[in-house]
Tab-separated table of C-alpha atoms and ligand atoms in Angstrom:
chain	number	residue	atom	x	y	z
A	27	UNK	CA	-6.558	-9.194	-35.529
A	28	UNK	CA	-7.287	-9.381	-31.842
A	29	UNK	CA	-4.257	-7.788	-29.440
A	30	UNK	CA	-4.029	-8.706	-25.831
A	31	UNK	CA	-3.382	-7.143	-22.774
A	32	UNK	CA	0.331	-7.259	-21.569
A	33	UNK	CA	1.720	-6.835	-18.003
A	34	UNK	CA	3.361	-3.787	-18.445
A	35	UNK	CA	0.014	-2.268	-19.500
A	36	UNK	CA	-1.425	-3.691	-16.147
A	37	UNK	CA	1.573	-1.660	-14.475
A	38	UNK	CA	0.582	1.625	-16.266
A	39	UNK	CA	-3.056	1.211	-15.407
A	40	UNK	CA	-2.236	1.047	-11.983
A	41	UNK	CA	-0.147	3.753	-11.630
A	42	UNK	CA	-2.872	5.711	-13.764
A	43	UNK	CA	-6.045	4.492	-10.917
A	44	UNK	CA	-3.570	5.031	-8.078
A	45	UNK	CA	-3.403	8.461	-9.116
A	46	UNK	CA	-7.139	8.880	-9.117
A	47	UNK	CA	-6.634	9.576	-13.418
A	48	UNK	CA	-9.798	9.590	-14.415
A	49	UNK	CA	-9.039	11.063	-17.725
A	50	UNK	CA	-6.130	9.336	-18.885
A	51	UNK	CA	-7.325	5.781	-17.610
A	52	UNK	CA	-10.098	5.549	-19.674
A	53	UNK	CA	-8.016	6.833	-22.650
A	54	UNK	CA	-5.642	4.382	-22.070
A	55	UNK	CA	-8.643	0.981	-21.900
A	56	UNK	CA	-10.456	2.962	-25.155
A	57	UNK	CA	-6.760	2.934	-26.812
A	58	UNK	CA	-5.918	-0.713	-25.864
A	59	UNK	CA	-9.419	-1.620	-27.599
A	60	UNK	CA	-9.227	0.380	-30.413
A	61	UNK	CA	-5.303	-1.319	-30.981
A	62	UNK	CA	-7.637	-4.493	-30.981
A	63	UNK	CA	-8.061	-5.553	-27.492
A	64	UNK	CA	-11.403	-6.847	-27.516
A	65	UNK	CA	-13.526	-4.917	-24.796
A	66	UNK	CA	-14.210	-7.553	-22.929
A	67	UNK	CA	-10.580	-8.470	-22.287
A	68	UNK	CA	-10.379	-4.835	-21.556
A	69	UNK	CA	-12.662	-5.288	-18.403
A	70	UNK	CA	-11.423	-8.444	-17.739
A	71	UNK	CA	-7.455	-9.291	-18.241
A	72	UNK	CA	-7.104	-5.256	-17.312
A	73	UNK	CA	-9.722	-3.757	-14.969
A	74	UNK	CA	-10.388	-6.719	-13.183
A	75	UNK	CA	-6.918	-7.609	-12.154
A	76	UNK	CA	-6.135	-4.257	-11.182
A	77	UNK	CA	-9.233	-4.106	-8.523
A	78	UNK	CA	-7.910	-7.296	-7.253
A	79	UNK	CA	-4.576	-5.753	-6.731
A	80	UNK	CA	-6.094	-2.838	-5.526
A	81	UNK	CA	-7.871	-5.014	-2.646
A	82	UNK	CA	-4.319	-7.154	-1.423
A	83	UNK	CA	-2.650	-3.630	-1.426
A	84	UNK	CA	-5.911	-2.212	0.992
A	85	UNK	CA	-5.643	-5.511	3.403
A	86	UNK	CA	-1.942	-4.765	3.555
A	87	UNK	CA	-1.943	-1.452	4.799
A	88	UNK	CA	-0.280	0.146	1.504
A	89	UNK	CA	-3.156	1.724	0.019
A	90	UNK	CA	-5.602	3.986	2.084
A	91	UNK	CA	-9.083	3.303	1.985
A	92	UNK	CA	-9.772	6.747	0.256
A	93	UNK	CA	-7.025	5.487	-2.067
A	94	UNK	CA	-9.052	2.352	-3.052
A	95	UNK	CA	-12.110	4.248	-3.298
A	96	UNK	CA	-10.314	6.960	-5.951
A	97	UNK	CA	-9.314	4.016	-7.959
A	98	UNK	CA	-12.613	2.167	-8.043
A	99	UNK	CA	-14.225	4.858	-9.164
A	100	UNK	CA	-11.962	5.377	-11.975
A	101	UNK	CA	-12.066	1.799	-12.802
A	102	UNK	CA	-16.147	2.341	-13.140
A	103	UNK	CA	-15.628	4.916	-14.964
A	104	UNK	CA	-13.876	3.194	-17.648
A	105	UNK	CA	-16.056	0.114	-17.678
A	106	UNK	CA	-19.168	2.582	-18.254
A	107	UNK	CA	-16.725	4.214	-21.341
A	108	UNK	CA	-15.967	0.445	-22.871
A	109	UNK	CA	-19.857	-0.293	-22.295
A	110	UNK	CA	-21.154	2.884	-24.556
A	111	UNK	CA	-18.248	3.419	-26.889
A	112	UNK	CA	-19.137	-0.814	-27.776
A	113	UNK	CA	-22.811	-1.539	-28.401
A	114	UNK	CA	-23.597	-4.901	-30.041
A	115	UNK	CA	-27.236	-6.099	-30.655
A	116	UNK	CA	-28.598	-7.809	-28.118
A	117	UNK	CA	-30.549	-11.327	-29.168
A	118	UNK	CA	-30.034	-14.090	-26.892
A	119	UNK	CA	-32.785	-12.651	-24.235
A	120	UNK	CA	-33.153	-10.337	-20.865
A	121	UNK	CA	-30.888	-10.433	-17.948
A	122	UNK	CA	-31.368	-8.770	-14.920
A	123	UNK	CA	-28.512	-8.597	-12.505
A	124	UNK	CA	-27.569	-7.764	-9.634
A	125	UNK	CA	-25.867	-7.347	-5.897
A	126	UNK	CA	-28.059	-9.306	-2.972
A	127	UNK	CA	-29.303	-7.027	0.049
A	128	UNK	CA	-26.367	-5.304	1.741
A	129	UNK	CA	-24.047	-6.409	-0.514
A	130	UNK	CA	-22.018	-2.893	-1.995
A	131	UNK	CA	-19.365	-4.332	-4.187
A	132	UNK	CA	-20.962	-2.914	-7.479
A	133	UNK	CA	-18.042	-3.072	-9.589
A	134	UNK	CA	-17.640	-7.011	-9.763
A	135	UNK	CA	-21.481	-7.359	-10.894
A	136	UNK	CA	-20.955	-4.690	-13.686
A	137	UNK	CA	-18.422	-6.136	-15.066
A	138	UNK	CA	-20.288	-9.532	-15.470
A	139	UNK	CA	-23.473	-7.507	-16.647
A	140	UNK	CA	-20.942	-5.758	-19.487
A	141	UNK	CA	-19.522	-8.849	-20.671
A	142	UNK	CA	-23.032	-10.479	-20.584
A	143	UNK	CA	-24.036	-7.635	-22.929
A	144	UNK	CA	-21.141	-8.116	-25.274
A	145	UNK	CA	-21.925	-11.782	-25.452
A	146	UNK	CA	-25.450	-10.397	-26.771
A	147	UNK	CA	-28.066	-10.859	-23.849
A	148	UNK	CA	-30.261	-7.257	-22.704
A	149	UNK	CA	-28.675	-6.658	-19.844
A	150	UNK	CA	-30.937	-4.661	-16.790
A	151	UNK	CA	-28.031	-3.743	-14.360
A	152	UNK	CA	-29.712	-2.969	-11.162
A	153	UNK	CA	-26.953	-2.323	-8.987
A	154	UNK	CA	-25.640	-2.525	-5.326
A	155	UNK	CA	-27.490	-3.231	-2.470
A	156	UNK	CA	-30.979	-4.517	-3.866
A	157	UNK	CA	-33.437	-5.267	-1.148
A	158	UNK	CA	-34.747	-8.757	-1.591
A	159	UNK	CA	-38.663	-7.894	-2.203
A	160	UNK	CA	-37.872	-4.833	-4.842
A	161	UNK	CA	-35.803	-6.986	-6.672
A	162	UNK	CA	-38.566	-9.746	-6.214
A	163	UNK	CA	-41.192	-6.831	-7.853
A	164	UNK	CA	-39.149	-6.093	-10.179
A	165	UNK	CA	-38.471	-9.606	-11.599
A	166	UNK	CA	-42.187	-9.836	-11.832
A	167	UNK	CA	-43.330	-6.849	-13.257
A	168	UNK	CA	-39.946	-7.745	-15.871
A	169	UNK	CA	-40.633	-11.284	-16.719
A	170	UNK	CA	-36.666	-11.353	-17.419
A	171	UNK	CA	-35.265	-14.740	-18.814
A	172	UNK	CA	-32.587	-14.738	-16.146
A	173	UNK	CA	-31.706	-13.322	-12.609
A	174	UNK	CA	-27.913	-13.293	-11.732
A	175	UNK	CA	-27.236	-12.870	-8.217
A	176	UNK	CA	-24.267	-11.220	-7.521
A	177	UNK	CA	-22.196	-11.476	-3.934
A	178	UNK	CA	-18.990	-10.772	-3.025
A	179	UNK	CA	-18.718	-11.088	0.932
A	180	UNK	CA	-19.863	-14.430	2.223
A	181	UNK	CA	-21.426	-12.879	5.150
A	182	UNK	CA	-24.271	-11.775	2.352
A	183	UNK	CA	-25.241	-15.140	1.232
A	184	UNK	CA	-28.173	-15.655	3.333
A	185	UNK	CA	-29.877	-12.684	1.494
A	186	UNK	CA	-28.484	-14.906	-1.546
A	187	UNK	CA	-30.376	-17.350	-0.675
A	188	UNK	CA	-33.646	-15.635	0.339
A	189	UNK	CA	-33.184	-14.011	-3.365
A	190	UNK	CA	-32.793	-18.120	-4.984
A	191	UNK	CA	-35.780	-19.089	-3.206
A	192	UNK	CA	-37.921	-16.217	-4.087
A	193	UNK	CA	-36.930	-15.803	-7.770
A	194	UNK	CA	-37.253	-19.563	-8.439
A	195	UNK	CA	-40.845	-19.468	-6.604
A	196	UNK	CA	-41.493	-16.627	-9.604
A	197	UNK	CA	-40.688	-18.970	-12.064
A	198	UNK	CA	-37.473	-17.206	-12.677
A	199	UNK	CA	-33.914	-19.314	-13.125
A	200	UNK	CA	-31.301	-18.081	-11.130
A	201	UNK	CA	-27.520	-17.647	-12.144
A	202	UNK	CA	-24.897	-16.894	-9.377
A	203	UNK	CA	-21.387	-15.264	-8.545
A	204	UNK	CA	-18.954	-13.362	-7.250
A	205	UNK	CA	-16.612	-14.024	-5.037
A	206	UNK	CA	-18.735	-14.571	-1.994
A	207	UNK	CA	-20.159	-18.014	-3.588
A	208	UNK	CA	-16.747	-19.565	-2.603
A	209	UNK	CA	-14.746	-21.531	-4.666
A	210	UNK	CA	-15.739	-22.319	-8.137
A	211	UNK	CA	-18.896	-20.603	-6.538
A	212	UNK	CA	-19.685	-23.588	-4.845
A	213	UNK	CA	-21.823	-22.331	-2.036
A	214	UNK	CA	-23.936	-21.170	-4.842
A	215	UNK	CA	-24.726	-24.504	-5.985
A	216	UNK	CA	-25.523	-24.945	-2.134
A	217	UNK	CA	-27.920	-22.693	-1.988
A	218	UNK	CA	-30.122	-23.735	-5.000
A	219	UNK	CA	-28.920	-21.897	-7.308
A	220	UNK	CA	-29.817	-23.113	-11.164
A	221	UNK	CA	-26.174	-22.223	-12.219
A	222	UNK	CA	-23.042	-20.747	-10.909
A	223	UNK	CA	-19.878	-19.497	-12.122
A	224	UNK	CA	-16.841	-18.534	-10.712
A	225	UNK	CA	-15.842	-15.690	-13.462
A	226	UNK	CA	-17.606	-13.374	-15.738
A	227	UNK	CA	-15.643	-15.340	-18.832
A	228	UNK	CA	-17.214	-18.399	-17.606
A	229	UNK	CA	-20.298	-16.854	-16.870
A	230	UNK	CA	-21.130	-16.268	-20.339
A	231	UNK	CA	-20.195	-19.697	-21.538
A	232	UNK	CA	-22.491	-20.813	-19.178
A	233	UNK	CA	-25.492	-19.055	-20.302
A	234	UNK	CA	-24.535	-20.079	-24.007
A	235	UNK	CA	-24.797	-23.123	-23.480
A	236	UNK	CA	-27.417	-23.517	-21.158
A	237	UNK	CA	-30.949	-24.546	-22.495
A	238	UNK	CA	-32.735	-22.257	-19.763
A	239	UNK	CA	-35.129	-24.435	-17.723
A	240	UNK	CA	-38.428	-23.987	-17.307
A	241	UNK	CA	-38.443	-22.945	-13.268
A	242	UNK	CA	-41.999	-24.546	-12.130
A	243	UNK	CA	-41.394	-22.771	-8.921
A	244	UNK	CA	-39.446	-23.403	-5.525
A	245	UNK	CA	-40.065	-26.659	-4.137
A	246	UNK	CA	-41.510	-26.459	-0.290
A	247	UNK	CA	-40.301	-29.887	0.356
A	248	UNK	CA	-36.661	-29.224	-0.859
A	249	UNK	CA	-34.464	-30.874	1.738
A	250	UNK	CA	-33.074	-27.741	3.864
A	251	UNK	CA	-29.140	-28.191	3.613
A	252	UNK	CA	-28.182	-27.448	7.241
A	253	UNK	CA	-29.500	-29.722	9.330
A	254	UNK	CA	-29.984	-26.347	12.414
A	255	UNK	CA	-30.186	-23.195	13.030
A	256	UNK	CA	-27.199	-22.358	15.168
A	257	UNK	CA	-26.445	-19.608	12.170
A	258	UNK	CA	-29.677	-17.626	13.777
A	259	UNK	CA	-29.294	-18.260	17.061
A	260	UNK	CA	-25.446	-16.863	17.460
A	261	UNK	CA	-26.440	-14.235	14.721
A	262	UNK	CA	-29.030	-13.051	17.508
A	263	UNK	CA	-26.400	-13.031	19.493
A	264	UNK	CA	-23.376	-11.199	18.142
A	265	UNK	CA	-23.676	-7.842	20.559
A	266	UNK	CA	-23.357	-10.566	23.785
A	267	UNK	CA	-20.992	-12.625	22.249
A	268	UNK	CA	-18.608	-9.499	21.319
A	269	UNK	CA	-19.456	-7.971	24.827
A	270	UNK	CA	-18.606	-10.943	26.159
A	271	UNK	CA	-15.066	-11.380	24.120
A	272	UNK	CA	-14.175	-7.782	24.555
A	273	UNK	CA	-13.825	-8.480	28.705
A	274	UNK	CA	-12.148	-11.767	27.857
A	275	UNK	CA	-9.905	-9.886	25.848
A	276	UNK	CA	-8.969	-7.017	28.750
A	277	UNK	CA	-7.491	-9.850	30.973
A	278	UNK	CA	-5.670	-11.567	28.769
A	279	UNK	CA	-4.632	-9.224	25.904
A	280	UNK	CA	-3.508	-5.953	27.979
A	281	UNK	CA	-2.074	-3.839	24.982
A	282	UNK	CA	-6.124	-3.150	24.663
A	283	UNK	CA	-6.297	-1.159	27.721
A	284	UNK	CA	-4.209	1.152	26.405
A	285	UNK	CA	-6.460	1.726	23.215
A	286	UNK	CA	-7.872	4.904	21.754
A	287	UNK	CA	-11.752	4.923	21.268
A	288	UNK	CA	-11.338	4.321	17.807
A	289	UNK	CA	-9.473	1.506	18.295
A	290	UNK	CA	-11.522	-0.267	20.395
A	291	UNK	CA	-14.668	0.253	18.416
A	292	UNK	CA	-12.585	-1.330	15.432
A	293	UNK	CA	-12.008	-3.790	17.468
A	294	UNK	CA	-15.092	-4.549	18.475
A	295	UNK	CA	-16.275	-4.257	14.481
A	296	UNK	CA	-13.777	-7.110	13.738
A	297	UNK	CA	-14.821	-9.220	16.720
A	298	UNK	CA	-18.568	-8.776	15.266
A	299	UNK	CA	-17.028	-9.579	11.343
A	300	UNK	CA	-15.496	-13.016	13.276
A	301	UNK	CA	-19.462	-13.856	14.083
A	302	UNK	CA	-20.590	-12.860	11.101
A	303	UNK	CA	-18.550	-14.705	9.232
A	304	UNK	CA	-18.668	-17.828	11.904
A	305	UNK	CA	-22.980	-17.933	10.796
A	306	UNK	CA	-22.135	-18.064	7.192
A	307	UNK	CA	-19.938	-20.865	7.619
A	308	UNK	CA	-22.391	-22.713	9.573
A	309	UNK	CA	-25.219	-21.474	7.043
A	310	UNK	CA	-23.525	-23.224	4.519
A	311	UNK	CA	-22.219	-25.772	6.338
A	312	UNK	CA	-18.367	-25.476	5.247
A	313	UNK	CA	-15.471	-24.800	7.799
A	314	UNK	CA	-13.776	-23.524	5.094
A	315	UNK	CA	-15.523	-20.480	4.551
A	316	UNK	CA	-14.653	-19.643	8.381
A	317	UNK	CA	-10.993	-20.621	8.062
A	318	UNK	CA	-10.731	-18.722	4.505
A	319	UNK	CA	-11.510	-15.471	6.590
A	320	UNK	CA	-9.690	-16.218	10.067
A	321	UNK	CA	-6.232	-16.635	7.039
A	322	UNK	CA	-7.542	-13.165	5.552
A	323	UNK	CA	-8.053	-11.407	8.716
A	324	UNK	CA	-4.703	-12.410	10.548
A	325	UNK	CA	-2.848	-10.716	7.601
A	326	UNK	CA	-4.945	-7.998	7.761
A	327	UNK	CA	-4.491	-7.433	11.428
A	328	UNK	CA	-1.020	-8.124	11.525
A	329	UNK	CA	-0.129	-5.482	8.825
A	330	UNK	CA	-1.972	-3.128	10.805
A	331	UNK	CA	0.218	-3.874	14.108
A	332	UNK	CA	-2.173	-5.979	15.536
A	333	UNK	CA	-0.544	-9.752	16.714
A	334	UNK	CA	-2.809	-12.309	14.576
A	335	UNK	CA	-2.698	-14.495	18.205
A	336	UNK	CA	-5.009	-12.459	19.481
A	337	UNK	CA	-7.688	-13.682	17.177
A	338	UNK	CA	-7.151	-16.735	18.701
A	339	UNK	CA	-7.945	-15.357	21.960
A	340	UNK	CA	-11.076	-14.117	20.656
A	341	UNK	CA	-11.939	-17.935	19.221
A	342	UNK	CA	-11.233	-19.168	22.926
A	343	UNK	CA	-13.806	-16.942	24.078
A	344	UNK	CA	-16.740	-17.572	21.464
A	345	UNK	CA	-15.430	-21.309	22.099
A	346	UNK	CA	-16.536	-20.960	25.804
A	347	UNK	CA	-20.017	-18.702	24.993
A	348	UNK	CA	-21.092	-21.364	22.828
A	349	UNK	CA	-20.515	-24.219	24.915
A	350	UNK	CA	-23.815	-25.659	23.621
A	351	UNK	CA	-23.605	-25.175	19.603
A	352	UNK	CA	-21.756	-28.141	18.283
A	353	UNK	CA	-21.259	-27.498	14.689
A	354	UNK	CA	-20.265	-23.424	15.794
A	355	UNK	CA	-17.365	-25.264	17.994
A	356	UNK	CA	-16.303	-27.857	15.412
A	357	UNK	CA	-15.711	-24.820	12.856
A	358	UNK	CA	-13.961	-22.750	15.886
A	359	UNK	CA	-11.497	-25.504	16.537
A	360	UNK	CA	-11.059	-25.808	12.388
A	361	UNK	CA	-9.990	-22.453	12.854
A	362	UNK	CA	-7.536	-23.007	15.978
A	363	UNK	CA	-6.163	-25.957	13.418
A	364	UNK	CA	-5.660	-23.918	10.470
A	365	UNK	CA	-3.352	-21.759	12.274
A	366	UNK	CA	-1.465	-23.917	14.538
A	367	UNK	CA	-1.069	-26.286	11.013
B	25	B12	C1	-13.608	-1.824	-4.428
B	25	B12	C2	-13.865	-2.688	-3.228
B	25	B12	C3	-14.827	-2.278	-2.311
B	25	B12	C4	-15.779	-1.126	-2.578
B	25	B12	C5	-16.792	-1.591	-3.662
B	25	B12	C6	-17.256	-0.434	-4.557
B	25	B12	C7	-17.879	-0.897	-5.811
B	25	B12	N1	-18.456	0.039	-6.503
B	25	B12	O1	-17.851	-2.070	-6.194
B	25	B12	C8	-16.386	-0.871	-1.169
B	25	B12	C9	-15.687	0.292	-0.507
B	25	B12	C10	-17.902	-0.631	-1.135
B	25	B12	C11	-16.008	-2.135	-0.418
B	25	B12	C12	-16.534	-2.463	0.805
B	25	B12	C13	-16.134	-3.555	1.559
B	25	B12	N2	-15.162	-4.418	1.229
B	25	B12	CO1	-14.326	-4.510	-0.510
B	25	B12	N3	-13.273	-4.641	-2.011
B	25	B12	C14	-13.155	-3.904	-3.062
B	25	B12	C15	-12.070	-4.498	-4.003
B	25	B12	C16	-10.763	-3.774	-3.752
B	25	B12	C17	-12.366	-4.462	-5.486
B	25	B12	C18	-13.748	-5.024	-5.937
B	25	B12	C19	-13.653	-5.282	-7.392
B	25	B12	O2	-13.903	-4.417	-8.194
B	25	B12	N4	-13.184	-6.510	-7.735
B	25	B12	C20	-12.842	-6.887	-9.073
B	25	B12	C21	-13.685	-8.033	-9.614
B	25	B12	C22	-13.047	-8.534	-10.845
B	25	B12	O3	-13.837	-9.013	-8.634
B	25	B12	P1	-14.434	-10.453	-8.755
B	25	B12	O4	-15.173	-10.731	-7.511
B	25	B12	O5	-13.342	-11.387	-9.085
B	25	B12	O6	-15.523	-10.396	-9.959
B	25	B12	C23	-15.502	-11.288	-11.026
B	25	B12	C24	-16.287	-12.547	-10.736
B	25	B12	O7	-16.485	-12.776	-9.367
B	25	B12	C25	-17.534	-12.387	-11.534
B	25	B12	N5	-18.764	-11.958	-10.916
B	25	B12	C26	-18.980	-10.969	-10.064
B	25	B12	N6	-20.296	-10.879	-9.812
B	25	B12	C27	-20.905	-11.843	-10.527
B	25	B12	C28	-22.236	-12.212	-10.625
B	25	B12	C29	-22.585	-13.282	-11.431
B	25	B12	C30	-24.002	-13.702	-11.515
B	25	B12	C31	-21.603	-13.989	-12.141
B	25	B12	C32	-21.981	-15.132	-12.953
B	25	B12	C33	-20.258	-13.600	-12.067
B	25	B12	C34	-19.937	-12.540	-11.255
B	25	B12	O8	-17.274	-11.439	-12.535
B	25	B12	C35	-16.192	-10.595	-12.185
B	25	B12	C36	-15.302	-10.502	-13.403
B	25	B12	O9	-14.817	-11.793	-13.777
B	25	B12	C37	-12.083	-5.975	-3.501
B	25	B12	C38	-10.836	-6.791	-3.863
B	25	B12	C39	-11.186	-7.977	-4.775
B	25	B12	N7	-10.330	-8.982	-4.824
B	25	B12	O10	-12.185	-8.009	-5.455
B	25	B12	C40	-12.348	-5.755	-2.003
B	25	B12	C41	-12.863	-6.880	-1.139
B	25	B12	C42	-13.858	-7.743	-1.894
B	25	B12	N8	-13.527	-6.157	-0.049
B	25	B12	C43	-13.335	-6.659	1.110
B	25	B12	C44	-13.881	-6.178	2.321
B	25	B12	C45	-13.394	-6.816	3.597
B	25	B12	C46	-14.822	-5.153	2.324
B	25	B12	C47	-15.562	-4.614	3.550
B	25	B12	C48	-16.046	-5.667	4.555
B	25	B12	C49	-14.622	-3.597	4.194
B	25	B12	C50	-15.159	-2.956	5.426
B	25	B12	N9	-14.489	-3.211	6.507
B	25	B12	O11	-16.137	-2.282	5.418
B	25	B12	C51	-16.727	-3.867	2.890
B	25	B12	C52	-17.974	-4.764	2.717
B	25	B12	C53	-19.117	-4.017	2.117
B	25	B12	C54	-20.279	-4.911	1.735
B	25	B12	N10	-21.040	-5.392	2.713
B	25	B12	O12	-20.513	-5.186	0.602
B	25	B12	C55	-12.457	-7.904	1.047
B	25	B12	C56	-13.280	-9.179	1.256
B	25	B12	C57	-12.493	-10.166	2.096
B	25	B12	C58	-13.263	-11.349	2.524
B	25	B12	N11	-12.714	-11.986	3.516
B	25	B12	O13	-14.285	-11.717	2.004
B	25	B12	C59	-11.771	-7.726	-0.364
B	25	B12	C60	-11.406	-9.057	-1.054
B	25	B12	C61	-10.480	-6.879	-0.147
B	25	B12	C62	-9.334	-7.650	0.449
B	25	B12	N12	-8.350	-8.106	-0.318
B	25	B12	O14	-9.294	-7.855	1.614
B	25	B12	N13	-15.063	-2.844	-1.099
């Protein structure tokens, strides 16, 4: 008889990763699977929740980062104990996947690559971080059945994208997700991708029942879905366009003369996130992906004492730089909207 995981066990694992407990944690997920919790719902309905948890308490100041970082680990520890203490045979083909190029969050694409492996399929887990050509090598020196792309900070997804294009060209069909792909991993869809999928449950329906296509390669002549390339051209220029926002910011936000160097240079990391995540929007073509953050940020600034109107200053500014980028002003003004709405 299968069991299930209950809230107050979410509760207890918690407390147990907030506590760094490496020990204990992992005794508790190998004791909820052997009361028959299926491993899967271990990672999933347990693990996963928890490191979403983990992430609101981070953006609102309750958790420190070293905090997080304790209870991450400890979370990959116990997905690495479920993974060897449950080893089914694998029949349904090779899978290779992995996090696109500068893309660290690890734990998310595990998770998938565990459940993919408990759903049958010879996993390769290769991990954070993979530079686009070794993973490109690798597929072809591999011959895998099927590449999953993993991302989970939209700011990544034009080394998603690169990675779609290139694996497809090698004949290789390409599945994506994570968080970064949007909703229902919809910007994955936008970039080509052969299939997407929002979770790792769904994930492994999808691969079921998905007679894998035979990739004949990336098609040149594919229609490119932005119809510019303002996304290069202000990416070129985040170090101005911060520069340039910073001094905007001294005359008309004057708490920041009174910051400490480290302030400041956080500041100036944010105002570079704000462009980052302003060329993914326009890379994909989707205000909503530059809205999404400018929500996220404001509660992120304001539980750290900073007043989410001054991100509006900073939009003012990159409003004026970019006097001559039409779709980059459209999705700064969405972003003006969103908050005054
Ligand atoms: C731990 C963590 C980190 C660790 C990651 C370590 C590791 N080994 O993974 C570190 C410290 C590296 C990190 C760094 C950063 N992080 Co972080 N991180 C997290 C945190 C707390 C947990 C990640 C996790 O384990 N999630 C749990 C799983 C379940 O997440 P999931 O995405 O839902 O995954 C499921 C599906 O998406 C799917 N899936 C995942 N991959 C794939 C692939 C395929 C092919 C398929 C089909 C499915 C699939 O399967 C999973 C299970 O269902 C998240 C919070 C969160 N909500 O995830 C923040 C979070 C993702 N991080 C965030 C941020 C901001 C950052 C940084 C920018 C912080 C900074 N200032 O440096 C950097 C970016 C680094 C980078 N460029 O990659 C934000 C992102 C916000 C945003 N606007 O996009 C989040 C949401 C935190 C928050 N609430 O604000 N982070």
């Amino acid at each position: 008889m299968t069991a299930a995981v209950s809230p107050a066990d979410r509760e207890r694992y918690l407390d147990l990763v907030g506590d760094g407990a490496q020990t204990p944690a992992i005794d508790f997920a190998l004791g909820l699977a052997e009361r028959g919790v299926p491993p899967r719902d271990v990672v999933l309905d347990l693990v996963a929740p928890t490191q979403a948890r983990i992430g609101e308490l981070w953006a609102r100041n309750e958790w420190s980062v070293a905090q997080e970082h304790a209870a991450t680990h400890v979370s990959e520890q116990v997905v690495a104990a479920l993974a060897a203490r449950h080893r089914p045979p694998a029949g349904r083909g090779v899978l290779v996947v992995a996090c696109v190029d500068g893309e660290w969050h690890a734990l998310p694409a595990r998770m998938f690559a565990e459940v993919a492996r408990w759903d049958g399929w010879d996993v390769r887990f290769l991990g954070a971080s993979v530079p686009g050509p070794h993973l490109i090598s690798y597929l072809h020196r591999h011959g895998p059945d099927v590449v999953a792309v993993s991302c989970s900070v939209p700011t990544r997804l034009v080394a998603a994208y690169r990675v779609i294009e290139a694996a497809q060209a090698a004949g290789i069909p390409v599945l994506a997700g994570g968080r970064g792909f949007g909703p229902a991993a919809r910007w994955g869809l936008r970039l080509g991708a052969d299939r997407v999928a929002a979770g790792a449950g769904e994930a492994v329906e999808v691969l079921r029942s998905w007679p894998l296509p035979t990739v004949t390669g990336f098609d040149p002549l594919r229609e490119s879905f932005v119809s510019d390339d303002e996304h290069v051209l202000i990416a070129k220029r985040n170090t101005q366009l911060v520069a340039a926002a910073m001094d905007d910011l001294a005359q008309r936000f004057p708490a920041l003369g009174g910051y400490t160097a480290h302030q400041r240079e956080a500041t100036e990391y944010d105002l570079g996130q704000i462009v980052e995540f302003l060329c993914a929007g326009l890379f994909v073509d989707d205000p909503e992906l530059f809205t999404t953050f400018l929500d996220w940020l404001r509660v992120v600034l304001g539980t750290r004492g900073v007043p989410p109107s001054s991100v509006d200053l900073v939009l003012d500014a990159y409003q004026q730089q970019l006097y001559d980028f039409p779709r980059a002003r459209a999705h700064l003004a969405a972003g003006r909207r969103r908050k005054a709405g």
